[in-house]
Short mmCIF file of C-alpha atoms in Angstrom, two decimals:
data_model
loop_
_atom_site.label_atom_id
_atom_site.label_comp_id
_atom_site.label_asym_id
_atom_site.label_seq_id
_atom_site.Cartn_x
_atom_site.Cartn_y
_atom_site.Cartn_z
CA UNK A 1 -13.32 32.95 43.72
CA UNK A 2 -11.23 29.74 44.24
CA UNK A 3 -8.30 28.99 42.07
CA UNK A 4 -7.84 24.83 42.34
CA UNK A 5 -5.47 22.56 41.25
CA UNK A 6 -4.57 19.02 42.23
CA UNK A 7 -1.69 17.83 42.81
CA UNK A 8 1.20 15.68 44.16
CA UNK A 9 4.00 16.57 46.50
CA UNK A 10 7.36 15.11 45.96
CA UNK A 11 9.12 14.09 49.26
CA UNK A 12 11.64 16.64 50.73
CA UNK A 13 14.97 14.80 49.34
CA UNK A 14 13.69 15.13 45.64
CA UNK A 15 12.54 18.68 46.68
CA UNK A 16 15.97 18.93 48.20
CA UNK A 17 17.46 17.89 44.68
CA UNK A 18 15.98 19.75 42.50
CA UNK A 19 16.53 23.15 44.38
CA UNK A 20 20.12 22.03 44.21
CA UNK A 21 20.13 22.08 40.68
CA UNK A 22 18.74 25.64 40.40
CA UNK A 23 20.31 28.85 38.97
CA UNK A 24 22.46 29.95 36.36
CA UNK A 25 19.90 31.68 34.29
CA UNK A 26 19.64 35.34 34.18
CA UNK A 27 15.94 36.50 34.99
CA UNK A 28 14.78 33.12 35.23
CA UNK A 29 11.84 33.19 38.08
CA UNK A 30 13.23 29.57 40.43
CA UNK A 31 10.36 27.77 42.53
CA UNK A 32 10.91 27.86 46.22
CA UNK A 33 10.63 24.27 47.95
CA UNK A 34 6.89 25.61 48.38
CA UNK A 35 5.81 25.90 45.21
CA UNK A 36 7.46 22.54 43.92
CA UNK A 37 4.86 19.71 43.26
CA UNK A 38 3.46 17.54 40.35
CA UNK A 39 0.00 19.10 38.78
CA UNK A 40 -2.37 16.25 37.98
CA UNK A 41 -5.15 18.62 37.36
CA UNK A 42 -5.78 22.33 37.04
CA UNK A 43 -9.12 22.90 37.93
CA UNK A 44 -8.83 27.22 37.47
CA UNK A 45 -11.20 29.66 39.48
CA UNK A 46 -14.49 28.35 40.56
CA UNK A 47 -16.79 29.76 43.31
CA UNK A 48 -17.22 28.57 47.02
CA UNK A 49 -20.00 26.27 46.18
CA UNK A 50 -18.18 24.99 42.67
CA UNK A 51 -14.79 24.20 45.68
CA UNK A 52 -17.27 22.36 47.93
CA UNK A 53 -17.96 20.31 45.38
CA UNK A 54 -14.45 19.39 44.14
CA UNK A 55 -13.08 18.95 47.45
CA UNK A 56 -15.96 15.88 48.07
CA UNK A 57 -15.61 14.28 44.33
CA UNK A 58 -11.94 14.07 44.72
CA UNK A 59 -12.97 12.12 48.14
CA UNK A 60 -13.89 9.60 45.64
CA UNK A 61 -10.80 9.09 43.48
CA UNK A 62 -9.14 5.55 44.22
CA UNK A 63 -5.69 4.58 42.65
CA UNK A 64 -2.66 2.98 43.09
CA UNK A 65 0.37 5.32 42.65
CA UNK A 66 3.87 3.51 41.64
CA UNK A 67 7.39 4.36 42.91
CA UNK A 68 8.00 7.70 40.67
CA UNK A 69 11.27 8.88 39.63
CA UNK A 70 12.80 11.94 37.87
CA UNK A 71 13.56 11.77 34.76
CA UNK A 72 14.74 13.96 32.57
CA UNK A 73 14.74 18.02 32.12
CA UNK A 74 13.22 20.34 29.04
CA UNK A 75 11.12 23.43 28.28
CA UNK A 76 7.51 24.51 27.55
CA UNK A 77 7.56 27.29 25.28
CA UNK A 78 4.55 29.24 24.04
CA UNK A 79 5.21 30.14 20.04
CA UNK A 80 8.83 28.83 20.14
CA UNK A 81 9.75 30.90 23.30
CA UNK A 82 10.42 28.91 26.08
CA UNK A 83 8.49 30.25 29.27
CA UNK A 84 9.28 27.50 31.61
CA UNK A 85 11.98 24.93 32.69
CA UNK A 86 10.45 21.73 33.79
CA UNK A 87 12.14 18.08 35.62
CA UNK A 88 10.43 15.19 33.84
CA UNK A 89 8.38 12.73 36.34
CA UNK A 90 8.24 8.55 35.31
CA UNK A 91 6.79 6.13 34.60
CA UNK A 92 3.70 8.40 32.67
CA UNK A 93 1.03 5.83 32.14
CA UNK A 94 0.08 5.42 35.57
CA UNK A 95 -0.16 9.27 36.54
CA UNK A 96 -1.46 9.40 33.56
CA UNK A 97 -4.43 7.25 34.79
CA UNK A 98 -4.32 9.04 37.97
CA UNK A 99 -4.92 12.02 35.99
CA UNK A 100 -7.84 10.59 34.06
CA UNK A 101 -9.48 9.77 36.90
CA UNK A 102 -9.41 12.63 38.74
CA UNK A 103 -10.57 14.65 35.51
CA UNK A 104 -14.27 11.70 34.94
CA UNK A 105 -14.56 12.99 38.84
CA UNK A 106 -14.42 16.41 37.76
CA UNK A 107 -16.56 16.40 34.70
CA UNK A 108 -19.36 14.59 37.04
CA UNK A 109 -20.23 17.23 38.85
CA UNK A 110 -19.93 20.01 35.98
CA UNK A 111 -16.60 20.93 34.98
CA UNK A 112 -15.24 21.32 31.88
CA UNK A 113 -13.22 18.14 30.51
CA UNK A 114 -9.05 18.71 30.13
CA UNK A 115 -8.51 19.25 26.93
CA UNK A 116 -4.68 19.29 26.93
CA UNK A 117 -2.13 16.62 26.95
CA UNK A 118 -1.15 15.27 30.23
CA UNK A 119 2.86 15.45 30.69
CA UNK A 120 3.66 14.41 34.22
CA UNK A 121 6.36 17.14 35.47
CA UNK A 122 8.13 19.85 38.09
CA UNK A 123 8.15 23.26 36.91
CA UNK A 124 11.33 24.42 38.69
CA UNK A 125 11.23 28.06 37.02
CA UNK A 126 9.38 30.37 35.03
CA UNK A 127 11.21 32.10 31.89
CA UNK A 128 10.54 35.84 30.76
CA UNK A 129 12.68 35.13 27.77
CA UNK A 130 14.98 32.63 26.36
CA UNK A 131 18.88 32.73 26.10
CA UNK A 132 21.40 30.21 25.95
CA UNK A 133 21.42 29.84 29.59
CA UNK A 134 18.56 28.22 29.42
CA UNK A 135 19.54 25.49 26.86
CA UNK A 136 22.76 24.88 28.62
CA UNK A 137 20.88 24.52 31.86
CA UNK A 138 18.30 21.57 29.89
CA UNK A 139 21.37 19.79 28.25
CA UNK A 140 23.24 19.99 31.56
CA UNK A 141 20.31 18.35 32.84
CA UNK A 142 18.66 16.06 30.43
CA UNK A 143 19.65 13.03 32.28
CA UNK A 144 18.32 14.08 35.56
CA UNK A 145 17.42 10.87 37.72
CA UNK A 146 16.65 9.59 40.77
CA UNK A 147 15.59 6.78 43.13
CA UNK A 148 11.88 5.52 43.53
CA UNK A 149 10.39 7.56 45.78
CA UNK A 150 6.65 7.18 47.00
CA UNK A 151 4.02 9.53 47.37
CA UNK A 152 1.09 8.53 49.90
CA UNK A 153 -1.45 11.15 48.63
CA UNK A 154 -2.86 13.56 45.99
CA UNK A 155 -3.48 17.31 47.47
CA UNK A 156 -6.07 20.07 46.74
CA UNK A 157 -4.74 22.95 46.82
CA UNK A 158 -5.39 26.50 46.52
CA UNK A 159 -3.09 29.05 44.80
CA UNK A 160 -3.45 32.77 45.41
CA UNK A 161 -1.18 34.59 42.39
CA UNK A 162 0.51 38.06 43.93
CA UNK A 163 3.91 39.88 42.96
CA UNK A 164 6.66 37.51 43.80
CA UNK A 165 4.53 34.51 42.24
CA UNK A 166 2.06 31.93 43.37
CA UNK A 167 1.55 31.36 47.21
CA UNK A 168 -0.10 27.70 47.39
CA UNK A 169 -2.24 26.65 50.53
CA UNK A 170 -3.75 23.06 50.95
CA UNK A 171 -7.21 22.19 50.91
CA UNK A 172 -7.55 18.72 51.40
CA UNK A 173 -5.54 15.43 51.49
CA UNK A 174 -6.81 12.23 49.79
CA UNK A 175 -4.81 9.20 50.20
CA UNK A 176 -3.18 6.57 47.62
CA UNK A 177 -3.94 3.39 47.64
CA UNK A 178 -0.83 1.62 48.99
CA UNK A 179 -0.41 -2.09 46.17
CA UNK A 180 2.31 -3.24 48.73
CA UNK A 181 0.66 -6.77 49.15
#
């Protein structure tokens, strides 16, 4: 079995700046600068066949990606317990469309729709519990910025879980359409 997701990698000086920004919070499980990237859509485990598939639909998938910027640091939490620190990725709508896209590919050749909400972001560490690290660390951070940057194309990738966390390995490449007229 396969385990897929799709996804964007930000340019080394964003990757740069957010593993600056890292640490402080007891326990807390930090991304390496390997693991950092923007998930427009997780696809889970699927067989060979089921990755052949993907990896030609996605082939398909035309957009137009904006200049993206950071913006902005909070929590997902699972029952009111946060489980993971996140940077916030602007402006939404049009990864947002990106993500649509890639999900109608998806669905045509069999999978199952998303049926959660699409929140463009950076998961910079995973959380075993919460303490007040960890909302020090978000208010310290809620105003996290940066300049435009560009991203020339979307990634397949392929994530193999172990002990220390997820090891991701790339599949394909699909390019962006570049708007620059």
């Amino acid at each position: 079995m396969h385990r897929l997701f799709v996804a964007l990698r930000p340019p080394r000086m964003v990757r740069s700046r957010l593993l600056a920004m890292m640490g402080g919070i007891p326990r807390a499980r930090w991304q390496d600068d390997d693991q950092l990237h923007l998930t427009l859509r997780f696809i889970g485990e699927v067989d060979r066949r089921t990755a052949d598939d993907i990896a030609a639909v996605l082939g398909s998938v035309r957009s137009p990606l904006p200049d993206l910027r950071l913006a902005g640091c909070g929590l997902f939490d699972t029952r009111g317990r946060a489980n993971a620190i996140w940077a916030g990725v602007a402006p939404q709508a049009p990864l947002a469309a990106l993500h649509r896209k890639l999900d109608q590919a998806l669905v045509r050749i069999g999978l199952a729709p998303e049926r959660r909400a699409y929140l463009p972001h950076i998961t910079l560490a995973r959380l075993s519990g919460g303490s007040a690290h960890v909302d020090r660390f978000v208010a310290a951070h809620a105003s996290l910025s940066s300049a435009p940057f560009r991203v020339a194309h979307f990634t397949l990738f392929e994530s193999e879980l172990g002990k220390g966390g997820a090891t991701y390995s790339a599949v394909a490449r699909y390019p962006l359409d570049d708007e620059t007229d």
